[in-house]
Short mmCIF file of C-alpha atoms in Angstrom, two decimals:
data_model
loop_
_atom_site.label_atom_id
_atom_site.label_comp_id
_atom_site.label_asym_id
_atom_site.label_seq_id
_atom_site.Cartn_x
_atom_site.Cartn_y
_atom_site.Cartn_z
CA MET K 1 7.90 -27.33 -20.42
CA LYS K 2 7.66 -23.73 -21.74
CA LEU K 3 3.88 -23.64 -21.27
CA ARG K 4 4.28 -24.72 -17.64
CA TYR K 5 6.84 -21.91 -17.09
CA VAL K 6 4.48 -19.33 -18.65
CA LEU K 7 1.59 -20.51 -16.47
CA ILE K 8 3.74 -20.20 -13.35
CA LEU K 9 4.66 -16.63 -14.33
CA LEU K 10 1.03 -15.72 -15.08
CA ALA K 11 -0.44 -17.24 -11.90
CA PRO K 12 -0.04 -14.10 -9.72
CA MET K 13 -1.57 -11.90 -12.43
CA LEU K 14 -4.51 -14.25 -12.89
CA ALA K 15 -5.02 -14.36 -9.14
CA SER K 16 -5.16 -10.55 -9.01
CA LEU K 17 -7.74 -10.46 -11.80
CA THR K 18 -9.99 -12.97 -10.07
CA GLY K 19 -9.23 -11.20 -6.80
CA LEU K 20 -11.07 -8.11 -8.05
CA ALA K 21 -14.30 -10.06 -8.24
CA ALA K 22 -13.75 -11.35 -4.72
CA GLU K 23 -12.79 -7.91 -3.34
CA LEU K 24 -15.56 -5.99 -5.09
CA SER K 25 -18.74 -7.63 -4.00
CA GLY K 26 -21.83 -6.23 -2.32
CA SER K 27 -22.87 -2.69 -1.49
CA ARG K 28 -20.46 0.22 -0.91
CA GLY K 29 -20.77 3.94 -0.37
CA ILE K 30 -19.59 6.53 -2.89
CA TRP K 31 -17.95 9.52 -1.21
CA LEU K 32 -16.51 12.85 -2.34
CA SER K 33 -14.00 14.55 -0.06
CA ASN K 34 -11.27 17.17 0.21
CA ALA K 35 -8.04 17.76 2.15
CA GLU K 36 -9.86 19.92 4.71
CA GLY K 37 -11.74 16.85 5.93
CA GLU K 38 -15.11 17.56 4.35
CA ARG K 39 -16.77 14.35 3.17
CA GLN K 40 -20.10 13.90 1.39
CA ARG K 41 -21.82 10.60 0.63
CA ILE K 42 -23.23 10.95 -2.87
CA GLY K 43 -24.50 7.46 -3.55
CA THR K 44 -24.33 3.71 -3.27
CA ILE K 45 -22.78 1.20 -5.63
CA VAL K 46 -23.54 -2.51 -5.73
CA PHE K 47 -20.88 -4.86 -7.12
CA THR K 48 -21.75 -8.31 -8.45
CA PRO K 49 -18.91 -10.68 -9.49
CA GLU K 50 -19.14 -11.99 -13.06
CA ALA K 51 -17.09 -14.48 -15.08
CA ALA K 52 -13.52 -13.93 -16.26
CA GLY K 53 -12.47 -11.61 -13.42
CA ARG K 54 -15.04 -8.96 -14.26
CA THR K 55 -17.46 -7.26 -11.88
CA ARG K 56 -20.86 -5.76 -12.72
CA PHE K 57 -21.88 -2.57 -10.93
CA SER K 58 -25.00 -0.47 -10.49
CA ILE K 59 -25.11 3.01 -8.99
CA ALA K 60 -27.90 4.76 -7.09
CA MET K 61 -27.24 8.42 -6.37
CA ALA K 62 -28.16 9.65 -2.89
CA GLU K 63 -31.57 11.22 -2.35
CA THR K 64 -29.80 14.19 -0.76
CA LEU K 65 -28.62 15.35 -4.19
CA GLU K 66 -30.94 18.08 -5.43
CA GLU K 67 -32.60 18.06 -8.83
CA TYR K 68 -31.92 20.95 -11.17
CA PHE K 69 -33.05 21.55 -14.72
CA LEU K 70 -29.95 22.98 -16.40
CA ALA K 71 -29.20 23.33 -20.10
CA MET K 72 -32.53 21.75 -21.01
CA ARG K 73 -32.04 18.55 -19.03
CA PRO K 74 -32.37 17.34 -15.43
CA PHE K 75 -29.31 16.90 -13.23
CA ARG K 76 -28.79 15.56 -9.70
CA CYS K 77 -26.43 17.98 -7.97
CA LEU K 78 -24.56 18.56 -4.74
CA THR K 79 -24.17 22.24 -3.89
CA GLY K 80 -21.41 23.58 -1.69
CA PRO K 81 -20.12 27.00 -0.77
CA ARG K 82 -17.81 27.25 -3.82
CA GLN K 83 -19.30 24.94 -6.43
CA ARG K 84 -22.26 22.88 -7.51
CA LEU K 85 -21.31 19.39 -8.75
CA CYS K 86 -23.83 17.88 -11.16
CA HIS K 87 -23.79 14.16 -11.94
CA PHE K 88 -23.43 13.51 -15.69
CA PRO K 89 -23.46 9.72 -16.07
CA VAL K 90 -22.44 8.22 -19.40
CA GLU K 91 -23.49 4.61 -19.97
CA ARG K 92 -22.48 3.58 -23.48
CA GLU K 93 -21.41 0.05 -22.64
CA ALA K 94 -22.11 -2.72 -20.17
CA GLN K 95 -21.51 -1.66 -16.57
CA LEU K 96 -18.64 -4.11 -16.16
CA ILE K 97 -15.16 -3.45 -14.80
CA SER K 98 -12.00 -5.48 -14.36
CA ALA K 99 -8.70 -4.91 -12.56
CA ASP K 100 -7.23 -3.37 -15.70
CA ASP K 101 -10.33 -1.53 -16.98
CA LEU K 102 -12.26 0.84 -14.71
CA VAL K 103 -13.38 3.16 -17.54
CA PRO K 104 -17.10 2.20 -17.42
CA LEU K 105 -17.11 3.18 -13.73
CA GLU K 106 -15.22 6.41 -14.48
CA TYR K 107 -17.81 7.30 -17.14
CA ALA K 108 -20.70 6.44 -14.80
CA LEU K 109 -19.32 8.92 -12.24
CA LEU K 110 -18.67 11.93 -14.46
CA PHE K 111 -19.69 15.37 -13.17
CA MET K 112 -19.90 18.93 -14.38
CA ARG K 113 -19.23 21.89 -12.10
CA THR K 114 -20.94 25.26 -11.96
CA ALA K 115 -21.08 28.20 -9.61
CA PRO K 116 -23.42 27.48 -6.65
CA LYS K 117 -26.28 29.63 -7.97
CA SER K 118 -25.72 29.20 -11.70
CA LEU K 119 -28.50 27.97 -13.96
CA HIS K 120 -26.15 27.03 -16.79
CA ILE K 121 -23.79 24.15 -17.49
CA ASP K 122 -20.57 24.64 -19.45
CA PRO K 123 -19.20 21.45 -21.08
CA PHE K 124 -15.65 22.75 -20.55
CA ASN K 125 -16.18 22.30 -16.80
CA GLY K 126 -16.28 18.51 -16.81
CA LEU K 127 -14.93 16.50 -13.89
CA TYR K 128 -13.41 13.07 -14.46
CA TYR K 129 -12.32 10.94 -11.52
CA ARG K 130 -9.55 8.61 -12.70
CA MET K 131 -10.03 5.42 -10.66
CA GLU K 132 -7.63 2.91 -9.19
CA LEU K 133 -8.03 -0.04 -6.86
CA THR K 134 -6.80 0.56 -3.31
CA GLY K 135 -5.86 -3.02 -2.50
CA ARG K 136 -8.23 -2.99 0.48
CA GLY K 137 -11.31 -3.75 -1.59
CA GLY K 138 -11.98 -0.11 -2.34
CA ILE K 139 -11.49 2.33 -5.18
CA VAL K 140 -10.12 5.86 -5.16
CA GLY K 141 -10.59 8.44 -7.90
CA ARG K 142 -8.38 11.49 -8.45
CA LEU K 143 -9.97 14.51 -10.08
CA HIS K 144 -9.13 15.60 -13.60
CA ASP K 145 -10.64 18.44 -15.61
CA VAL K 146 -12.09 17.43 -18.96
CA ASP K 147 -14.09 18.93 -21.79
CA MET K 148 -17.43 17.09 -21.93
CA ASP K 149 -18.17 18.20 -25.50
CA PRO K 150 -17.52 14.68 -26.95
CA PHE K 151 -20.58 13.49 -24.98
CA ILE K 152 -22.76 16.49 -25.80
CA THR K 153 -21.93 16.55 -29.53
CA PRO K 154 -20.81 12.98 -30.31
CA ASP K 155 -20.65 13.67 -34.06
CA SER K 156 -17.55 15.78 -33.39
CA VAL K 157 -15.66 12.62 -32.36
CA PRO K 158 -14.26 10.11 -34.89
CA VAL K 159 -16.48 7.03 -35.18
CA GLU K 160 -13.81 4.69 -33.80
CA ARG K 161 -13.68 6.72 -30.54
CA ARG K 162 -17.40 7.28 -29.88
CA LEU K 163 -17.77 4.47 -27.33
CA ARG K 164 -14.93 5.89 -25.21
CA PRO K 165 -14.21 9.38 -26.53
CA ILE K 166 -12.03 10.58 -23.65
CA ARG K 167 -8.32 9.79 -23.95
CA ALA K 168 -5.61 10.28 -21.34
CA ALA K 169 -4.38 13.30 -23.34
CA ASP K 170 -7.82 14.95 -22.81
CA LEU K 171 -7.44 14.89 -19.02
CA THR K 172 -5.77 17.62 -16.98
CA PRO K 173 -5.09 16.90 -13.30
CA GLY K 174 -7.49 19.04 -11.26
CA ASP K 175 -5.94 21.63 -8.98
CA PRO K 176 -7.22 20.73 -5.48
CA ARG K 177 -7.24 24.43 -4.53
CA SER K 178 -9.76 25.28 -7.24
CA HIS K 179 -12.08 22.30 -6.70
CA TRP K 180 -14.43 21.69 -3.82
CA LEU K 181 -14.27 17.86 -3.55
CA PRO K 182 -11.34 16.50 -5.58
CA ILE K 183 -11.25 12.94 -4.19
CA LEU K 184 -13.80 10.20 -4.88
CA THR K 185 -13.72 7.02 -2.81
CA ILE K 186 -15.76 3.86 -2.95
CA GLU K 187 -15.68 1.93 0.32
#
């Protein structure tokens, strides 16, 4: 009798987990935007439902992003009047997400910002979009500032945190007035 009661209570939660796979399927655009109405398509993401309420994803950045060789490595960047945003993907684990774990997607869409004409990257200028499901089959990410040093010098991070070195305490909500495109949407 108790097991039946527990299953009844868990049914809505299980439905929402399997609902993610149903909602996130196929190709979607990845957009960056701001409150002034500027909106830039930066790529495409393809979602493929997997078992156990998980969804696989693959990202292709837009050809309109320019290539720059900064800090001894190539970056794909979007340059605006106030900032240049350079894609800094981190893929340390399978590209799988679930309703309660969007971290692999957040890591795959990390950026670093520079001045528009700068030739240097500063790891303290990392941009982390904290993602959440919208309920309409989309995802929205709110900008947070983050130090990217754990990815550049992984030996500085304790071994138990190297897979996912960024913690909530490492994130500072980004001030929309000091960032060019503080909102990321997948739709």
